[in-house]
PDB file of C-alpha atoms in Angstrom:
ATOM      1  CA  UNK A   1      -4.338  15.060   4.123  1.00  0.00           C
ATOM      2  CA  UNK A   2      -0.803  13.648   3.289  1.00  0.00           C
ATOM      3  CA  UNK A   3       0.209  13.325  -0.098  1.00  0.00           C
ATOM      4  CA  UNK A   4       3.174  10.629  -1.504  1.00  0.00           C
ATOM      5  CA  UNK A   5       3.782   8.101  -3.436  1.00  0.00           C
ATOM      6  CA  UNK A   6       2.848   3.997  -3.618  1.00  0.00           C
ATOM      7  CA  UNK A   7       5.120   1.416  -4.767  1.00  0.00           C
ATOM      8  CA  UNK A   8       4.263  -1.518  -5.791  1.00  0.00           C
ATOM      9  CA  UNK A   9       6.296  -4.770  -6.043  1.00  0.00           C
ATOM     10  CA  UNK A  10       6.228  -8.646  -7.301  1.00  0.00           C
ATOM     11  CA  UNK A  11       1.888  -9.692  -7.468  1.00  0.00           C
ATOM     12  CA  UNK A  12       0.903  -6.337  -6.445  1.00  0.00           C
ATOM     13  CA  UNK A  13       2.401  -4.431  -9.424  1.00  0.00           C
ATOM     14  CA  UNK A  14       1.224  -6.770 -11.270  1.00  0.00           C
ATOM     15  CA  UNK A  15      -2.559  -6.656  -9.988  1.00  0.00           C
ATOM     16  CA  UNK A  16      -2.009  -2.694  -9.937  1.00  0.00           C
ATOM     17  CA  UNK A  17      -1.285  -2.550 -13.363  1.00  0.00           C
ATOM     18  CA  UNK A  18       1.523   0.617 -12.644  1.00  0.00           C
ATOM     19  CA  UNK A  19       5.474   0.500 -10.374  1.00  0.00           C
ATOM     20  CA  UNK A  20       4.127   3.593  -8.181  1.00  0.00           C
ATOM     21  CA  UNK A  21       1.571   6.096  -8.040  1.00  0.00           C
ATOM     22  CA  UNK A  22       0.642   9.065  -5.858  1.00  0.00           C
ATOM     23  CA  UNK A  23      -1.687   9.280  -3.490  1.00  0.00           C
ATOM     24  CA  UNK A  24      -3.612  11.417  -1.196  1.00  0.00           C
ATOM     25  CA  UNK A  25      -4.791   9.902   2.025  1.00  0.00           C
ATOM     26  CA  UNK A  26      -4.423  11.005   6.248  1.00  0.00           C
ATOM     27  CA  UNK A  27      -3.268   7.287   6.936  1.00  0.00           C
ATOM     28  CA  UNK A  28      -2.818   3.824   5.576  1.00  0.00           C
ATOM     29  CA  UNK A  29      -6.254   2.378   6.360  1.00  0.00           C
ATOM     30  CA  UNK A  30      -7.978   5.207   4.068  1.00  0.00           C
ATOM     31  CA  UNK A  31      -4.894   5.052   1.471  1.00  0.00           C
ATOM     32  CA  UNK A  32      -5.869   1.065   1.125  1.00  0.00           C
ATOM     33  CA  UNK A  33      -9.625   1.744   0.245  1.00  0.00           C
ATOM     34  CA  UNK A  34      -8.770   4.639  -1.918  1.00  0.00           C
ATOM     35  CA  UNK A  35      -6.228   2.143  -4.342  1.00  0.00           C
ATOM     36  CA  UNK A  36      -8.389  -1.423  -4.151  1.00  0.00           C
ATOM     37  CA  UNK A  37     -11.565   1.139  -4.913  1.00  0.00           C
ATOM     38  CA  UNK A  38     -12.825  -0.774  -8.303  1.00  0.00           C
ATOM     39  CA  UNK A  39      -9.609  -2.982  -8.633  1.00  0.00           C
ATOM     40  CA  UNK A  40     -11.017  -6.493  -7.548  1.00  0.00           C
ATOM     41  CA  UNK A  41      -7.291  -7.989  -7.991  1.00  0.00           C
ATOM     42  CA  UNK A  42      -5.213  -5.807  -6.493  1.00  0.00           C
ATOM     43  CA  UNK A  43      -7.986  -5.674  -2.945  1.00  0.00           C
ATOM     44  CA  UNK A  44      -7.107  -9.375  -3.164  1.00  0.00           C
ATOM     45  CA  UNK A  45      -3.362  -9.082  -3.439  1.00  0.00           C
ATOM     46  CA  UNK A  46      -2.806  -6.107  -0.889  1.00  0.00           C
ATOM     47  CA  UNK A  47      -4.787  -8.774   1.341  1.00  0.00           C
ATOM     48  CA  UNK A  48      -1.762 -10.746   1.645  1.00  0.00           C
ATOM     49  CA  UNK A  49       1.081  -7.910   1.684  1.00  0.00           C
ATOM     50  CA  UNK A  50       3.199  -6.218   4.269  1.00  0.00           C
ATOM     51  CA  UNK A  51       3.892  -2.549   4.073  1.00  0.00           C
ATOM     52  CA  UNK A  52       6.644  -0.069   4.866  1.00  0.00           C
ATOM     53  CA  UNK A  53       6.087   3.404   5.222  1.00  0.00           C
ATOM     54  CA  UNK A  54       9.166   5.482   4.951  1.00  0.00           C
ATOM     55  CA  UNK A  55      11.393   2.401   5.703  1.00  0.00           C
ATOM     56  CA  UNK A  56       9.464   1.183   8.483  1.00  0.00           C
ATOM     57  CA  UNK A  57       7.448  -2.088   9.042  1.00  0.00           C
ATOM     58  CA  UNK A  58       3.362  -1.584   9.770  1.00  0.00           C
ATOM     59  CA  UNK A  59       4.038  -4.883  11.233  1.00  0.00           C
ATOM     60  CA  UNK A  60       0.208  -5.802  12.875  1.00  0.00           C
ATOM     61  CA  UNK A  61      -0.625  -2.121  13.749  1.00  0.00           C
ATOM     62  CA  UNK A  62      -4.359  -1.492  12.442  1.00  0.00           C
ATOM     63  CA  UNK A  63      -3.951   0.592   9.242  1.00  0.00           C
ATOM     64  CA  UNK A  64      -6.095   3.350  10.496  1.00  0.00           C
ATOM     65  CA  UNK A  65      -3.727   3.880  13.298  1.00  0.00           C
ATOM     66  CA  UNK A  66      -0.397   3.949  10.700  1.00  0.00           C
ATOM     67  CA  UNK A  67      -0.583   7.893  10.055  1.00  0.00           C
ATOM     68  CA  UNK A  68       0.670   9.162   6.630  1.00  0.00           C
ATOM     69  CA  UNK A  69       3.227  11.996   6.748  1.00  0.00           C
ATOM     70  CA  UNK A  70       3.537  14.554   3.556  1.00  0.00           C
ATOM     71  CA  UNK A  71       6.069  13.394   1.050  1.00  0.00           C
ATOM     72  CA  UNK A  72       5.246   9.505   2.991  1.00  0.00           C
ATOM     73  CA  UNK A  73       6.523   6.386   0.601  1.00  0.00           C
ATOM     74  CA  UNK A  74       4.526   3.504   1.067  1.00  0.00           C
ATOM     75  CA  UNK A  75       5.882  -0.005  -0.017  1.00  0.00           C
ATOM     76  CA  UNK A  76       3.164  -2.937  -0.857  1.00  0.00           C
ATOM     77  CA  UNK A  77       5.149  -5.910  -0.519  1.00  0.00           C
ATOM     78  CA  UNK A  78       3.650  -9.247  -1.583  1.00  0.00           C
ATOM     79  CA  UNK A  79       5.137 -12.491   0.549  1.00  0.00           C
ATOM     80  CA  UNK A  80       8.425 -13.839  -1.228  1.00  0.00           C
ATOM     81  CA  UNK A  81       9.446 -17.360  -1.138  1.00  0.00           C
ATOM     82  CA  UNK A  82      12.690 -17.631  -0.718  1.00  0.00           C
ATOM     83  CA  UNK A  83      15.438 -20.345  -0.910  1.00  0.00           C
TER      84      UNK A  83
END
């Protein structure tokens, strides 16, 4: 089991209530169920979000397959409009 931190920006910090918090999961898919577990808003904003782990784009790899490393960051990024 890896442990890091989450960061959370824009909707999802919001909906998560906290900037960051650690976690303790083996990969993304499990680290998802872990942080929407009894937070109705925040399962409906990570929904919607992209993620970086360590820098890098998930992109439209299944979550279970994105493995967590020890010291991991994960990023929950909300979509931006931009202009």
């Amino acid at each position: 089991m890896a442990t890091g931190k989450i960061r959370y920006w824009a909707a999802a910090k919001e909906a998560a209530g906290v900037a960051e918090e650690p976690f303790d999961a083996l990969n993304l898919g499990e680290l998802m169920t872990k942080i929407t577990q009894n937070r109705a808003e925040l399962a409906r904003v990570v929904r919607r979000c992209s993620f970086l782990v360590d820098g890098s784009p998930v992109g439209r790899r299944p979550h279970d397959e994105v493995v967590l490393g020890d010291g991991a960051t994960v990023e929950v990024l909300p979509p931006f409009a931009g202009g």
